[in-house]
mmCIF file of N, CA and C in Angstrom:
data_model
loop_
_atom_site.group_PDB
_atom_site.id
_atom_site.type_symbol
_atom_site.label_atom_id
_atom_site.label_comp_id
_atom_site.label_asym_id
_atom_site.label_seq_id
_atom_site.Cartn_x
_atom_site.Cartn_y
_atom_site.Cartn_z
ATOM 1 N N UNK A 1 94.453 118.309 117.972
ATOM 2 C CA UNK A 1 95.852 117.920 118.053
ATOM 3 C C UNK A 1 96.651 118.792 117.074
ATOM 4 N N UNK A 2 97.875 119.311 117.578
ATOM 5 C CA UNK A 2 98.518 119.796 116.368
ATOM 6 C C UNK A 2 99.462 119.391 115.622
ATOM 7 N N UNK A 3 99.697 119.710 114.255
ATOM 8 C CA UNK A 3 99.982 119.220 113.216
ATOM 9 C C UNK A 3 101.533 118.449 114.104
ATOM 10 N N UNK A 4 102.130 119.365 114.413
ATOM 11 C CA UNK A 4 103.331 118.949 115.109
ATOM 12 C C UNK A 4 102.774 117.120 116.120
ATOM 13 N N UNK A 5 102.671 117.283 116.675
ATOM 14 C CA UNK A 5 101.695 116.204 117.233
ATOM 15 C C UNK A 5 101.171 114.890 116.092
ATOM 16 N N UNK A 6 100.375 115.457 115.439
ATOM 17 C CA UNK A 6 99.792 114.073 114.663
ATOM 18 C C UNK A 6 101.380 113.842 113.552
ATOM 19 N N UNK A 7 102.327 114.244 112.897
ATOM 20 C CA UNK A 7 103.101 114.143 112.840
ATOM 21 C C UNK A 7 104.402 113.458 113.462
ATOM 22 N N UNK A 8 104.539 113.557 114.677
ATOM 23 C CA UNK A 8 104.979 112.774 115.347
ATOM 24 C C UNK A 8 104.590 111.452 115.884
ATOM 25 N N UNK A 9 103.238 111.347 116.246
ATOM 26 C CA UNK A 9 102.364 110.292 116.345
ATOM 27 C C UNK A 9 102.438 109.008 115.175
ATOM 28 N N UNK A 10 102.539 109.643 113.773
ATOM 29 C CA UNK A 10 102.773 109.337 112.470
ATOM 30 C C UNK A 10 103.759 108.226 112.779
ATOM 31 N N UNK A 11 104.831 109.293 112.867
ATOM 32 C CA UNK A 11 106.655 108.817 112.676
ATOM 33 C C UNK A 11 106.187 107.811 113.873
ATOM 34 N N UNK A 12 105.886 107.776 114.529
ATOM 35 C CA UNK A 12 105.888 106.532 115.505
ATOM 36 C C UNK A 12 105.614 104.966 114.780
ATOM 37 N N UNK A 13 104.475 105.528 114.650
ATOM 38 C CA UNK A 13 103.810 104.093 114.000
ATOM 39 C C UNK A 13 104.840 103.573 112.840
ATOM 40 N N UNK A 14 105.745 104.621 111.665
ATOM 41 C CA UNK A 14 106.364 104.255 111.450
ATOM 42 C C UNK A 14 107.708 103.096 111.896
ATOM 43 N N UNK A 15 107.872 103.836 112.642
ATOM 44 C CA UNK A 15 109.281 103.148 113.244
ATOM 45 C C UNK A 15 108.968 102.087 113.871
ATOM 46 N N UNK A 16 107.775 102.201 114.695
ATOM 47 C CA UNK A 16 107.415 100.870 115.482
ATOM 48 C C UNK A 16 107.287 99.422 114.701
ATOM 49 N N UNK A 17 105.549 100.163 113.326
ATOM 50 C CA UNK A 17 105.074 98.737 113.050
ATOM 51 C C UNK A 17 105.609 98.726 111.445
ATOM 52 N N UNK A 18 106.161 100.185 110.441
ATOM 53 C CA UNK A 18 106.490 100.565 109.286
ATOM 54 C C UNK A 18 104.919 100.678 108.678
ATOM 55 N N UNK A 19 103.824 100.434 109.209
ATOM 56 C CA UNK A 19 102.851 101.755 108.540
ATOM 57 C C UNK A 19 102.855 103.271 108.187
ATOM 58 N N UNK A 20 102.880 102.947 106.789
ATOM 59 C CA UNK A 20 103.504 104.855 106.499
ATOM 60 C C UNK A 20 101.574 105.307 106.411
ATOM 61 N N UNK A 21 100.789 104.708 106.025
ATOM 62 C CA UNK A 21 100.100 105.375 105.456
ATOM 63 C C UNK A 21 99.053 106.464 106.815
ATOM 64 N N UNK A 22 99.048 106.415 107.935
ATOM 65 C CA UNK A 22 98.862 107.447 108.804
ATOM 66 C C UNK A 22 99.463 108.565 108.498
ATOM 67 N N UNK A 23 101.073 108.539 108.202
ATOM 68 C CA UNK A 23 101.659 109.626 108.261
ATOM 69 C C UNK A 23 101.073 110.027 106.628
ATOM 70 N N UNK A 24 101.105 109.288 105.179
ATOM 71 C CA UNK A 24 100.948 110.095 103.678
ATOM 72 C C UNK A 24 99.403 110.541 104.014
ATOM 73 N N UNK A 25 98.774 110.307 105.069
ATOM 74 C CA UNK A 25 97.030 110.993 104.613
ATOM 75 C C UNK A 25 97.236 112.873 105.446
ATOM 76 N N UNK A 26 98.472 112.639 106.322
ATOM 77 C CA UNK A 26 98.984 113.866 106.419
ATOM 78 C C UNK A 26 99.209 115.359 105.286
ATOM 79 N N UNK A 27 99.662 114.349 104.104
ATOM 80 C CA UNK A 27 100.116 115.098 103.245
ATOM 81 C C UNK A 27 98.918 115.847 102.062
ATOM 82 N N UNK A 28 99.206 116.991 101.132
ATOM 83 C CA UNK A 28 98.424 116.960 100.439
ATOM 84 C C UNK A 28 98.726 116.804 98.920
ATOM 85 N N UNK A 29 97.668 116.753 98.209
ATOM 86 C CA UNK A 29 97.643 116.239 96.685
ATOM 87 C C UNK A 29 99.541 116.673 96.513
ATOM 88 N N UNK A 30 99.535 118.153 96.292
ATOM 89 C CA UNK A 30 100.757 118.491 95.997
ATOM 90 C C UNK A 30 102.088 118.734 96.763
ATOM 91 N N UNK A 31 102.266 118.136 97.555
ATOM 92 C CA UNK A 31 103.071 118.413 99.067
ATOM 93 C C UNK A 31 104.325 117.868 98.420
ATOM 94 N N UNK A 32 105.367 118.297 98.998
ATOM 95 C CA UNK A 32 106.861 117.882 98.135
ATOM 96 C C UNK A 32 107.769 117.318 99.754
ATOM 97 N N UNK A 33 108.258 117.188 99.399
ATOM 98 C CA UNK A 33 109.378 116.141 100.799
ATOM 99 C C UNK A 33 110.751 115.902 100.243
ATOM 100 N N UNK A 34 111.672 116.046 101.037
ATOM 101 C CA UNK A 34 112.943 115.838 100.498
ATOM 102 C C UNK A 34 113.732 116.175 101.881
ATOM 103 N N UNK A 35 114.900 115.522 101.466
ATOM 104 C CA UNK A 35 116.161 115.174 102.346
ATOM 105 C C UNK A 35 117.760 115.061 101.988
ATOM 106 N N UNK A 36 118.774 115.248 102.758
ATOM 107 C CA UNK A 36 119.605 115.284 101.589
ATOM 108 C C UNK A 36 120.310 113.890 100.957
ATOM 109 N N UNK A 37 119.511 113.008 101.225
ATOM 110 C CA UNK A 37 120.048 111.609 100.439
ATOM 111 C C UNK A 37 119.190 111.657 99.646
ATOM 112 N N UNK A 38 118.135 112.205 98.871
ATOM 113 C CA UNK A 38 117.387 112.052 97.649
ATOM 114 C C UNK A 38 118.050 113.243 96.824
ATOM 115 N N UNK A 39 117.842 112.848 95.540
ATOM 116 C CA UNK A 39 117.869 114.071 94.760
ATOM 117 C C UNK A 39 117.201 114.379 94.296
ATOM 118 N N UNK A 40 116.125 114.563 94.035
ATOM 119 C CA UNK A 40 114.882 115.687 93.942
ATOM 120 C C UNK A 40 113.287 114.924 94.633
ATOM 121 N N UNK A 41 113.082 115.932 95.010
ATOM 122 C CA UNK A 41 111.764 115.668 95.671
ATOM 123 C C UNK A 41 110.667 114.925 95.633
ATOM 124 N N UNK A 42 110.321 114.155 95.843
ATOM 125 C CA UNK A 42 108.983 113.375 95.762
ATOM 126 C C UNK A 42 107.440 114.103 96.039
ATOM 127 N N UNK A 43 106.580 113.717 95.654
ATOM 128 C CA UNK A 43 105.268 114.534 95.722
ATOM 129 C C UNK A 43 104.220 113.956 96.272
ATOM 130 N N UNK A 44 103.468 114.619 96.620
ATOM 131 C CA UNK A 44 101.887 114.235 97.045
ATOM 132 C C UNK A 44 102.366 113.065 98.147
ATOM 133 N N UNK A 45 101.246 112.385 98.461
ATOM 134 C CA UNK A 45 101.204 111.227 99.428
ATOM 135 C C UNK A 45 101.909 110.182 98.922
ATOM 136 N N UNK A 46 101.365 109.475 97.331
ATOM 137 C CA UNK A 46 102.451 108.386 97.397
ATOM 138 C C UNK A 46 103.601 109.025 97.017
ATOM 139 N N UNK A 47 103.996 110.279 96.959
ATOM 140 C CA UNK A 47 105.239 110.248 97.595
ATOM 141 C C UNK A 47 105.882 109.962 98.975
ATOM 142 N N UNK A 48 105.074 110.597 99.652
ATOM 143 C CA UNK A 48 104.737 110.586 101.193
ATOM 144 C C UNK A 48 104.819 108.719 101.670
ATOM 145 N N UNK A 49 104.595 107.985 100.880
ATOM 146 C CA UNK A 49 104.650 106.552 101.375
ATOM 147 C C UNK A 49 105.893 106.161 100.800
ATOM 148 N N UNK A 50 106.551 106.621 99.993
ATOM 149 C CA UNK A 50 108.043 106.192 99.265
ATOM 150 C C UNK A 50 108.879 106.511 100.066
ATOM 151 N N UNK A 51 109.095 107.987 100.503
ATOM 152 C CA UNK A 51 109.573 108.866 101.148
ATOM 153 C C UNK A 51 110.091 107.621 102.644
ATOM 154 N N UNK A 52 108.821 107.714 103.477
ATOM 155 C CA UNK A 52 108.531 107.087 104.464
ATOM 156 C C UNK A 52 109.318 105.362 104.569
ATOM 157 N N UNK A 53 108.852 104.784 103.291
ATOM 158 C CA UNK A 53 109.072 103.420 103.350
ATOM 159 C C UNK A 53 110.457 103.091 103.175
ATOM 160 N N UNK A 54 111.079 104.265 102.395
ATOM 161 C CA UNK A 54 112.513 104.309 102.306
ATOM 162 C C UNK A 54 113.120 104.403 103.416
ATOM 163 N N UNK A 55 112.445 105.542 104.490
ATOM 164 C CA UNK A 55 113.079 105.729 105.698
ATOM 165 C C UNK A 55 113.078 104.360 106.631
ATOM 166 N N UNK A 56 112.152 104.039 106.567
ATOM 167 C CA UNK A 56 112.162 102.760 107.874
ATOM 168 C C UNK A 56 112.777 101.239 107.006
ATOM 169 N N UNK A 57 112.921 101.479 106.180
ATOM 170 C CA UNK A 57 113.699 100.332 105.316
ATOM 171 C C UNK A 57 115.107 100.281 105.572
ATOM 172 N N UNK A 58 115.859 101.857 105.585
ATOM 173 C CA UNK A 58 117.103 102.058 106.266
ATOM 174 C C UNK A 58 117.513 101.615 107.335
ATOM 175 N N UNK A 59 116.838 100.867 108.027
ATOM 176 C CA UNK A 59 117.099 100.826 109.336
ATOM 177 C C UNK A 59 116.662 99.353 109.973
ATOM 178 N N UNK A 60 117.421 98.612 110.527
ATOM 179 C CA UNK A 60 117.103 98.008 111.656
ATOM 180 C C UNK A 60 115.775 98.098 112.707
ATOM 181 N N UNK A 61 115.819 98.912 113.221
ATOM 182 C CA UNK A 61 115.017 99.263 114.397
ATOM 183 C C UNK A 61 115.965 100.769 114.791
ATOM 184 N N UNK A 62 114.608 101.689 114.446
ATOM 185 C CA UNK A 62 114.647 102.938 114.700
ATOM 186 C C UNK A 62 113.986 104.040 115.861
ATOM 187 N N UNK A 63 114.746 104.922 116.428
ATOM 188 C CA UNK A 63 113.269 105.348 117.378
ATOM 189 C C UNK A 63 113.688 107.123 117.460
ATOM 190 N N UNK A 64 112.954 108.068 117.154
ATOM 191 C CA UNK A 64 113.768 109.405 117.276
ATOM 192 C C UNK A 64 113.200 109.984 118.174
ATOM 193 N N UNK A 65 113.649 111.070 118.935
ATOM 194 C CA UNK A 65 113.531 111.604 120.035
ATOM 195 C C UNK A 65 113.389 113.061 119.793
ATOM 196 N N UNK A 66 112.380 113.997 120.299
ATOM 197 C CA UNK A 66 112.202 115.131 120.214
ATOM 198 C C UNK A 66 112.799 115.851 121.199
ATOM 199 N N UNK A 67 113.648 117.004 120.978
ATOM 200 C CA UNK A 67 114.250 118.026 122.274
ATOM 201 C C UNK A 67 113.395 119.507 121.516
ATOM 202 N N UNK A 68 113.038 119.559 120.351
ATOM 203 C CA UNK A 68 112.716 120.813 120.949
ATOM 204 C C UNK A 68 111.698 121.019 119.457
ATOM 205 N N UNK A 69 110.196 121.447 120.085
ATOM 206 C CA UNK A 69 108.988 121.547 119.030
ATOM 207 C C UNK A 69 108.902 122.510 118.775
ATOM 208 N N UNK A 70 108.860 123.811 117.476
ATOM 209 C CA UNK A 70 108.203 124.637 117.604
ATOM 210 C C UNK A 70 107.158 125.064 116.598
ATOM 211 N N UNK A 71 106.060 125.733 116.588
ATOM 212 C CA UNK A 71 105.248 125.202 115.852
ATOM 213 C C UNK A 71 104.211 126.793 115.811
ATOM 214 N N UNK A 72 103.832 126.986 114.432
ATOM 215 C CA UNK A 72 102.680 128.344 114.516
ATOM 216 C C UNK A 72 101.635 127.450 113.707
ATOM 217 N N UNK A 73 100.622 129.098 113.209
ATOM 218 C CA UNK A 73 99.749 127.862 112.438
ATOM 219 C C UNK A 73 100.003 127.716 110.895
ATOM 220 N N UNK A 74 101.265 127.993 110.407
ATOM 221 C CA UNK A 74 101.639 127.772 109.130
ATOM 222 C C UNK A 74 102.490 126.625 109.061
ATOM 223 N N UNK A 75 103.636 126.070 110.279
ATOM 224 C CA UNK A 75 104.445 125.448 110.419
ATOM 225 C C UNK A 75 105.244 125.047 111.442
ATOM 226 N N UNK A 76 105.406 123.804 111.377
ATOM 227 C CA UNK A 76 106.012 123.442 112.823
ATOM 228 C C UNK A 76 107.636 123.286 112.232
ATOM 229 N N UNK A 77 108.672 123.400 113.507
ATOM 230 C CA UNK A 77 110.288 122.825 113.726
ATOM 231 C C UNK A 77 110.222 121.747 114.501
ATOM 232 N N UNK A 78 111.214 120.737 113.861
ATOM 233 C CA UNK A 78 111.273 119.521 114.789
ATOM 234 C C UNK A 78 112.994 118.991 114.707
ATOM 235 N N UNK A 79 113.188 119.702 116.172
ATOM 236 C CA UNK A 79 115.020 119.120 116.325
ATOM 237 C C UNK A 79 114.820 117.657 117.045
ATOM 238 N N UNK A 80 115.739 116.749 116.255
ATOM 239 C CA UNK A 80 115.407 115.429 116.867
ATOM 240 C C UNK A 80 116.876 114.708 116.978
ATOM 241 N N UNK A 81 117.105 113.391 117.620
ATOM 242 C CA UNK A 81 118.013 112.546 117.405
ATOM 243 C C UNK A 81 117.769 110.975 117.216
ATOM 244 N N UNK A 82 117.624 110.530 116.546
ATOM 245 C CA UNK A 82 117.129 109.216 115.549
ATOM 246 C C UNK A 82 118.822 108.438 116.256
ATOM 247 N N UNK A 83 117.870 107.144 117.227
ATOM 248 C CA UNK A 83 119.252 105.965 117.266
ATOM 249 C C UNK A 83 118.165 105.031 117.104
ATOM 250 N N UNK A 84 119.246 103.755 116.551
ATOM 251 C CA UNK A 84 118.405 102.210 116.635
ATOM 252 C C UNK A 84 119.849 101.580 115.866
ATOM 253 N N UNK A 85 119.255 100.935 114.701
ATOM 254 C CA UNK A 85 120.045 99.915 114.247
ATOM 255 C C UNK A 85 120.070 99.775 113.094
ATOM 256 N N UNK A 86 121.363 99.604 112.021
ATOM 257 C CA UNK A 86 121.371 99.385 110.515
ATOM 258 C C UNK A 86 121.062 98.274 110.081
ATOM 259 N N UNK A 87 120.436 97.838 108.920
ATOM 260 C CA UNK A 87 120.447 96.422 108.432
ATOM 261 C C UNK A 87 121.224 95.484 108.942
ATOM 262 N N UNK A 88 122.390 96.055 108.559
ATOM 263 C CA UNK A 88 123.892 95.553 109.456
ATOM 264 C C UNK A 88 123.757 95.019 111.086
ATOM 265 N N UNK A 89 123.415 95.507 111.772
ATOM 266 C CA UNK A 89 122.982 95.473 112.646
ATOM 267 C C UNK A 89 123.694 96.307 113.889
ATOM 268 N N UNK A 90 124.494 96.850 112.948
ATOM 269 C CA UNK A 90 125.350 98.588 113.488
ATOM 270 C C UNK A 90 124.421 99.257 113.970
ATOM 271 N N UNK A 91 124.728 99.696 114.954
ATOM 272 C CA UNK A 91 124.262 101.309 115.990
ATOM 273 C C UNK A 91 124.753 102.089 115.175
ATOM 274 N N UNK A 92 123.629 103.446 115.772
ATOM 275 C CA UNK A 92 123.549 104.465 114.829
ATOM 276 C C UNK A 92 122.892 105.258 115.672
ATOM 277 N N UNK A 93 123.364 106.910 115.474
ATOM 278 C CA UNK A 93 122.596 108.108 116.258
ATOM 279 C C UNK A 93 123.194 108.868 115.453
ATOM 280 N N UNK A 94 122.061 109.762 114.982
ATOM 281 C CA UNK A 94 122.173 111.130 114.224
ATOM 282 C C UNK A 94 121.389 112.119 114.270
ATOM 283 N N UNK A 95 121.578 112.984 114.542
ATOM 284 C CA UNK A 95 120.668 114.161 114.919
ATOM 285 C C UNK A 95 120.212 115.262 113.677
ATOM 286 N N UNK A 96 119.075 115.572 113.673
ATOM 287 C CA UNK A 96 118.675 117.043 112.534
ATOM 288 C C UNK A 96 117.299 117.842 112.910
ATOM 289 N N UNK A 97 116.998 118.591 111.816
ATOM 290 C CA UNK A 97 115.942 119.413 112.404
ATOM 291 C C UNK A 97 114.716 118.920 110.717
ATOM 292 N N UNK A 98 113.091 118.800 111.299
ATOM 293 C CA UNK A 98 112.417 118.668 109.886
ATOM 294 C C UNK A 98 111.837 119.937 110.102
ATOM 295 N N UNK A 99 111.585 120.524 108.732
ATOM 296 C CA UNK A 99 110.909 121.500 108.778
ATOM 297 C C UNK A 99 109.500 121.412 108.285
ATOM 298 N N UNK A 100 108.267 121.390 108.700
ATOM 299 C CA UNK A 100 106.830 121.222 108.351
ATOM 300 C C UNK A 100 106.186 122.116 108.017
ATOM 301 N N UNK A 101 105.650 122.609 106.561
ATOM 302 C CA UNK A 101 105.223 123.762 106.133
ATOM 303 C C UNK A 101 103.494 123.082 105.978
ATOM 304 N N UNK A 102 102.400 123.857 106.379
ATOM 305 C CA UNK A 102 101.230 123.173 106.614
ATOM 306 C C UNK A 102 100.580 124.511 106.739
ATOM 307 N N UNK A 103 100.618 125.398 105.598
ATOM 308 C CA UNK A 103 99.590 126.934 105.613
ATOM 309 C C UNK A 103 98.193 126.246 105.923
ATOM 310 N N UNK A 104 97.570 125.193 104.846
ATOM 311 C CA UNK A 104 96.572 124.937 104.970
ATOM 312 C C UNK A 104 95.708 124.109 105.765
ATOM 313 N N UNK A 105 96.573 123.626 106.233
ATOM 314 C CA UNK A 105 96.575 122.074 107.393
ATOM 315 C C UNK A 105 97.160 121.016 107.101
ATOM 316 N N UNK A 106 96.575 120.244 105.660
ATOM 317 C CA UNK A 106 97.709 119.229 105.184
ATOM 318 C C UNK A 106 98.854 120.077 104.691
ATOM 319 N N UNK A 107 99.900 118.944 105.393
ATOM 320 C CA UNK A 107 101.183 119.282 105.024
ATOM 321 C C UNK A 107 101.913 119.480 103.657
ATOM 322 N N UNK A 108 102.045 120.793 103.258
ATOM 323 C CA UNK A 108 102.355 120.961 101.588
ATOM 324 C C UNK A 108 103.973 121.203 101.652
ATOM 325 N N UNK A 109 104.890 121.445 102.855
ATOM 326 C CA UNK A 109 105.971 120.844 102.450
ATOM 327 C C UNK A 109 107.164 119.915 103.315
ATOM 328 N N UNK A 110 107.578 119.125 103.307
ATOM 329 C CA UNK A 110 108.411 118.410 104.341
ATOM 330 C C UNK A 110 109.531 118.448 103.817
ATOM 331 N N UNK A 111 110.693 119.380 104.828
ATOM 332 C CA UNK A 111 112.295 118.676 104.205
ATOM 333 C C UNK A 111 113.331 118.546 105.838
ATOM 334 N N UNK A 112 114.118 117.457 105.666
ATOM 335 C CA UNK A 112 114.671 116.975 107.263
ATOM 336 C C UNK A 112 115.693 117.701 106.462
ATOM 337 N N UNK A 113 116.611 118.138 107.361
ATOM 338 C CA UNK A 113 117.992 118.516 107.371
ATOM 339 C C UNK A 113 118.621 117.345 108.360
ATOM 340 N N UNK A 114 120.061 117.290 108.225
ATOM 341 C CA UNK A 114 120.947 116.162 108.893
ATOM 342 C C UNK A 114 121.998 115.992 107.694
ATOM 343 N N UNK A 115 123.289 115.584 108.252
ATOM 344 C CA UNK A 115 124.327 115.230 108.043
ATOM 345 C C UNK A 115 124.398 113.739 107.648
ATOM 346 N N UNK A 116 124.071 113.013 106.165
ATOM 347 C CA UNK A 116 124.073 111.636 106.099
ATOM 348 C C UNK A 116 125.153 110.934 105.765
ATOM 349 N N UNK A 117 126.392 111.605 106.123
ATOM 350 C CA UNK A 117 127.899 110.583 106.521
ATOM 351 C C UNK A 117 127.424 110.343 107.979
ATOM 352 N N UNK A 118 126.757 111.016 108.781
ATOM 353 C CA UNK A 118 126.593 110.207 110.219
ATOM 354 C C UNK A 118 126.184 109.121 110.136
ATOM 355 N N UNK A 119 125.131 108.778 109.451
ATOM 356 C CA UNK A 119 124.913 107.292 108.563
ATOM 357 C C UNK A 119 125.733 106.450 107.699
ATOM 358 N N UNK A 120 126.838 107.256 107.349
ATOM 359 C CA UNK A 120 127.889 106.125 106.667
ATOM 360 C C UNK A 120 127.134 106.739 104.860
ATOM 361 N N UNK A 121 126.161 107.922 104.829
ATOM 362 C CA UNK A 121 126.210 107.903 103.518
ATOM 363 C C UNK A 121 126.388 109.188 102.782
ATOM 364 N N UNK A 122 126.523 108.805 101.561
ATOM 365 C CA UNK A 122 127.166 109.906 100.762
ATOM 366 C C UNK A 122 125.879 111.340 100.632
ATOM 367 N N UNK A 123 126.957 112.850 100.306
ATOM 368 C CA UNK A 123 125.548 113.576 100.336
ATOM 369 C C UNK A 123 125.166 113.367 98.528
ATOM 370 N N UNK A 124 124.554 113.580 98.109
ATOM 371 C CA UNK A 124 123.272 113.488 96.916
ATOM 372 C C UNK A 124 123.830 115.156 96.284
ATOM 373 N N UNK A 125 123.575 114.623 94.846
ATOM 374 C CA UNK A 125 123.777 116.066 94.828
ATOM 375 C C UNK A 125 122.245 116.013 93.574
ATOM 376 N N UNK A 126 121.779 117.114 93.390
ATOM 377 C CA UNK A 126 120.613 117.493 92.552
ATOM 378 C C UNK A 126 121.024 117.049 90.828
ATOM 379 N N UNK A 127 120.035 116.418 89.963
ATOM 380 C CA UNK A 127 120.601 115.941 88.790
ATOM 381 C C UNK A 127 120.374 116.905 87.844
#
């Protein structure tokens, strides 16, 4: 399966049941992740479960949609559009691209790009 693939498979289980830990055994010892509502990066896997638990905590009921994979054997692109529901219980659709850096197989770096006023939130700036 490729990384792109078990990755997505991951984010599923996320959103469905909020088991992150499929997706942090993805990651490795030193793997960094970031987005632009954090300000600096989180590490390794239990970062990878913070990261994660934060994401599906945001949300109501979430589900994202892939239009377009691309993927070598250093790294996959993933353009997506994420709708479901806020705590609130507000609708929500926002679209971005993650970028998956995986020279070695586990994933050593994850960062989503996206616009988080489409979410109603502020951007983050680095401390």
């Amino acid at each position: 399966m490729s990384k792109a693939s078990e990755f997505i498979e991951a984010l599923r289980r996320i959103e469905e049941s909020g088991d992150v830990e499929p997706m942090a055994r993805l990651f490795a010892p030193d793997a960094e992740l970031s987005n632009p509502t954090i300000s600096r990066p989180l590490r390794g896997p239990t970062g990878a479960r913070n990261f994660w638990r934060s994401y599906r905590h945001a949300f109501g009921e979430v589900r994202s949609e892939f239009r377009c994979v691309a993927e070598s054997d250093r790294a996959s692109l993933l353009e997506w559009t994420s709708r479901g529901t806020l705590p609130s219980g507000a609708e929500f659709s926002y679209q971005g691209v993650s970028v998956i850096e995986h020279p070695a197989g586990a994933i050593a770096r994850f960062r989503a790009y996206f616009d988080p006023r489409s979410l109603g939130l502020p951007l983050r700036h680095a401390a």
